[in-house]
Amino acid sequence: MCKLTDTDFIVLASIPRGKENAMFQKDLASSLGMPKRDFRWSVNHLRLEGVPICSSPECGYWVADNMEDVKDFIKFLNSYVASYMRTIQRFTEVYEKYNSVEEVLANVEIKK
């Protein structure tokens, strides 16, 4: 059984069902009178409890209508993870190679 807070229930009730009805975070948070940070925290908590809340930068947030929405959202999240992993790998290489940020910046090539 999910352990949802009162805020979680309020946030969940505000998120429309179906991608065609998606709303942006700023609009949802504003309509609830809550900071965007608190809205995101609650959405994350709901997702970790298994509630199928999808989102995209183009559409906003929506509760999945079908498993295809869930599958597409998983693909979207995987693309973000892959990008972050490349960034982590590069920063690790930089950290291991250089002794200071100044040294890093001195070795950055400016492309013209």
PDB file of C-alpha atoms in Angstrom:
ATOM      1  CA  MET A   1       0.000   0.000   0.000  1.00  0.00           C
ATOM      2  CA  CYS A   2       1.296   3.460  -0.901  1.00  0.00           C
ATOM      3  CA  LYS A   3       2.152   5.841   1.907  1.00  0.00           C
ATOM      4  CA  LEU A   4       0.999   9.174   0.542  1.00  0.00           C
ATOM      5  CA  THR A   5       0.862  12.454   2.399  1.00  0.00           C
ATOM      6  CA  ASP A   6      -2.062  14.862   2.308  1.00  0.00           C
ATOM      7  CA  THR A   7       0.026  17.045  -0.015  1.00  0.00           C
ATOM      8  CA  ASP A   8       0.617  14.067  -2.310  1.00  0.00           C
ATOM      9  CA  PHE A   9      -3.136  13.529  -2.634  1.00  0.00           C
ATOM     10  CA  ILE A  10      -3.683  17.212  -3.399  1.00  0.00           C
ATOM     11  CA  VAL A  11      -0.900  17.243  -6.006  1.00  0.00           C
ATOM     12  CA  LEU A  12      -2.123  14.028  -7.604  1.00  0.00           C
ATOM     13  CA  ALA A  13      -5.666  15.380  -7.829  1.00  0.00           C
ATOM     14  CA  SER A  14      -4.357  18.472  -9.643  1.00  0.00           C
ATOM     15  CA  ILE A  15      -2.511  16.567 -12.381  1.00  0.00           C
ATOM     16  CA  PRO A  16      -4.722  15.865 -15.376  1.00  0.00           C
ATOM     17  CA  ARG A  17      -5.206  12.400 -16.831  1.00  0.00           C
ATOM     18  CA  GLY A  18      -3.915  11.885 -20.372  1.00  0.00           C
ATOM     19  CA  LYS A  19      -1.115  13.509 -22.326  1.00  0.00           C
ATOM     20  CA  GLU A  20      -3.574  15.616 -24.323  1.00  0.00           C
ATOM     21  CA  ASN A  21      -4.560  17.344 -21.053  1.00  0.00           C
ATOM     22  CA  ALA A  22      -1.017  17.821 -19.695  1.00  0.00           C
ATOM     23  CA  MET A  23      -0.221  20.991 -17.759  1.00  0.00           C
ATOM     24  CA  PHE A  24       3.061  22.685 -16.995  1.00  0.00           C
ATOM     25  CA  GLN A  25       4.591  22.524 -13.537  1.00  0.00           C
ATOM     26  CA  LYS A  26       4.452  26.294 -12.995  1.00  0.00           C
ATOM     27  CA  ASP A  27       0.713  26.321 -13.706  1.00  0.00           C
ATOM     28  CA  LEU A  28      -0.020  23.320 -11.516  1.00  0.00           C
ATOM     29  CA  ALA A  29       2.087  24.596  -8.607  1.00  0.00           C
ATOM     30  CA  SER A  30       0.608  28.080  -8.943  1.00  0.00           C
ATOM     31  CA  SER A  31      -2.944  26.728  -8.939  1.00  0.00           C
ATOM     32  CA  LEU A  32      -2.139  24.910  -5.692  1.00  0.00           C
ATOM     33  CA  GLY A  33      -0.401  27.931  -4.165  1.00  0.00           C
ATOM     34  CA  MET A  34       2.780  25.980  -3.571  1.00  0.00           C
ATOM     35  CA  PRO A  35       6.407  26.497  -4.584  1.00  0.00           C
ATOM     36  CA  LYS A  36       7.508  24.575  -7.696  1.00  0.00           C
ATOM     37  CA  ARG A  37      10.172  22.838  -5.594  1.00  0.00           C
ATOM     38  CA  ASP A  38       7.514  21.399  -3.258  1.00  0.00           C
ATOM     39  CA  PHE A  39       5.409  20.344  -6.238  1.00  0.00           C
ATOM     40  CA  ARG A  40       8.400  18.512  -7.786  1.00  0.00           C
ATOM     41  CA  TRP A  41       9.182  16.836  -4.457  1.00  0.00           C
ATOM     42  CA  SER A  42       5.629  15.536  -4.192  1.00  0.00           C
ATOM     43  CA  VAL A  43       5.612  14.324  -7.814  1.00  0.00           C
ATOM     44  CA  ASN A  44       8.878  12.498  -7.188  1.00  0.00           C
ATOM     45  CA  HIS A  45       7.426  10.903  -4.050  1.00  0.00           C
ATOM     46  CA  LEU A  46       4.309   9.832  -5.960  1.00  0.00           C
ATOM     47  CA  ARG A  47       6.448   8.358  -8.737  1.00  0.00           C
ATOM     48  CA  LEU A  48       8.572   6.443  -6.238  1.00  0.00           C
ATOM     49  CA  GLU A  49       5.337   5.005  -4.852  1.00  0.00           C
ATOM     50  CA  GLY A  50       4.513   3.798  -8.374  1.00  0.00           C
ATOM     51  CA  VAL A  51       1.981   6.423  -9.436  1.00  0.00           C
ATOM     52  CA  PRO A  52       2.387   6.757 -13.232  1.00  0.00           C
ATOM     53  CA  ILE A  53       2.935  10.506 -13.511  1.00  0.00           C
ATOM     54  CA  CYS A  54       4.575  11.311 -16.828  1.00  0.00           C
ATOM     55  CA  SER A  55       6.065  14.580 -17.991  1.00  0.00           C
ATOM     56  CA  SER A  56       7.889  16.171 -20.867  1.00  0.00           C
ATOM     57  CA  PRO A  57       9.354  19.631 -21.454  1.00  0.00           C
ATOM     58  CA  GLU A  58       6.965  20.118 -24.389  1.00  0.00           C
ATOM     59  CA  CYS A  59       3.724  19.059 -22.686  1.00  0.00           C
ATOM     60  CA  GLY A  60       4.053  19.286 -18.934  1.00  0.00           C
ATOM     61  CA  TYR A  61       2.707  16.740 -16.443  1.00  0.00           C
ATOM     62  CA  TRP A  62      -0.040  14.170 -16.822  1.00  0.00           C
ATOM     63  CA  VAL A  63      -1.146  10.906 -15.270  1.00  0.00           C
ATOM     64  CA  ALA A  64      -0.654   8.111 -17.795  1.00  0.00           C
ATOM     65  CA  ASP A  65      -3.729   6.917 -19.656  1.00  0.00           C
ATOM     66  CA  ASN A  66      -2.064   3.748 -20.866  1.00  0.00           C
ATOM     67  CA  MET A  67       1.099   1.692 -20.638  1.00  0.00           C
ATOM     68  CA  GLU A  68       2.432   3.204 -23.874  1.00  0.00           C
ATOM     69  CA  ASP A  69       2.666   6.535 -22.018  1.00  0.00           C
ATOM     70  CA  VAL A  70       4.615   4.773 -19.274  1.00  0.00           C
ATOM     71  CA  LYS A  71       6.931   3.130 -21.827  1.00  0.00           C
ATOM     72  CA  ASP A  72       7.559   6.474 -23.572  1.00  0.00           C
ATOM     73  CA  PHE A  73       8.307   8.139 -20.232  1.00  0.00           C
ATOM     74  CA  ILE A  74      10.813   5.418 -19.368  1.00  0.00           C
ATOM     75  CA  LYS A  75      12.579   6.094 -22.696  1.00  0.00           C
ATOM     76  CA  PHE A  76      12.593   9.818 -21.902  1.00  0.00           C
ATOM     77  CA  LEU A  77      14.111   9.206 -18.456  1.00  0.00           C
ATOM     78  CA  ASN A  78      16.717   6.847 -19.900  1.00  0.00           C
ATOM     79  CA  SER A  79      17.862   9.548 -22.328  1.00  0.00           C
ATOM     80  CA  TYR A  80      18.370  11.926 -19.385  1.00  0.00           C
ATOM     81  CA  VAL A  81      20.264   9.279 -17.430  1.00  0.00           C
ATOM     82  CA  ALA A  82      22.545   8.609 -20.411  1.00  0.00           C
ATOM     83  CA  SER A  83      23.292  12.318 -20.763  1.00  0.00           C
ATOM     84  CA  TYR A  84      24.046  12.698 -17.051  1.00  0.00           C
ATOM     85  CA  MET A  85      26.269   9.611 -17.125  1.00  0.00           C
ATOM     86  CA  ARG A  86      28.346  11.119 -19.954  1.00  0.00           C
ATOM     87  CA  THR A  87      28.692  14.320 -17.924  1.00  0.00           C
ATOM     88  CA  ILE A  88      29.688  12.395 -14.794  1.00  0.00           C
ATOM     89  CA  GLN A  89      32.265  10.442 -16.785  1.00  0.00           C
ATOM     90  CA  ARG A  90      33.777  13.613 -18.274  1.00  0.00           C
ATOM     91  CA  PHE A  91      33.894  15.425 -14.928  1.00  0.00           C
ATOM     92  CA  THR A  92      35.559  12.375 -13.364  1.00  0.00           C
ATOM     93  CA  GLU A  93      38.206  12.426 -16.106  1.00  0.00           C
ATOM     94  CA  VAL A  94      38.808  16.145 -15.533  1.00  0.00           C
ATOM     95  CA  TYR A  95      38.983  15.658 -11.762  1.00  0.00           C
ATOM     96  CA  GLU A  96      41.543  12.896 -12.120  1.00  0.00           C
ATOM     97  CA  LYS A  97      43.670  14.761 -14.695  1.00  0.00           C
ATOM     98  CA  TYR A  98      43.880  18.295 -13.288  1.00  0.00           C
ATOM     99  CA  ASN A  99      44.776  19.784  -9.926  1.00  0.00           C
ATOM    100  CA  SER A 100      42.715  22.976 -10.101  1.00  0.00           C
ATOM    101  CA  VAL A 101      39.858  24.599 -11.945  1.00  0.00           C
ATOM    102  CA  GLU A 102      42.315  27.211 -13.236  1.00  0.00           C
ATOM    103  CA  GLU A 103      44.352  24.422 -14.831  1.00  0.00           C
ATOM    104  CA  VAL A 104      41.217  23.004 -16.446  1.00  0.00           C
ATOM    105  CA  LEU A 105      40.163  26.374 -17.837  1.00  0.00           C
ATOM    106  CA  ALA A 106      43.675  27.074 -19.142  1.00  0.00           C
ATOM    107  CA  ASN A 107      43.414  23.868 -21.199  1.00  0.00           C
ATOM    108  CA  VAL A 108      39.990  24.514 -22.707  1.00  0.00           C
ATOM    109  CA  GLU A 109      40.181  25.052 -26.450  1.00  0.00           C
ATOM    110  CA  ILE A 110      38.061  27.829 -27.869  1.00  0.00           C
ATOM    111  CA  LYS A 111      36.615  26.805 -31.225  1.00  0.00           C
ATOM    112  CA  LYS A 112      36.151  29.580 -33.757  1.00  0.00           C
TER     113      LYS A 112
END
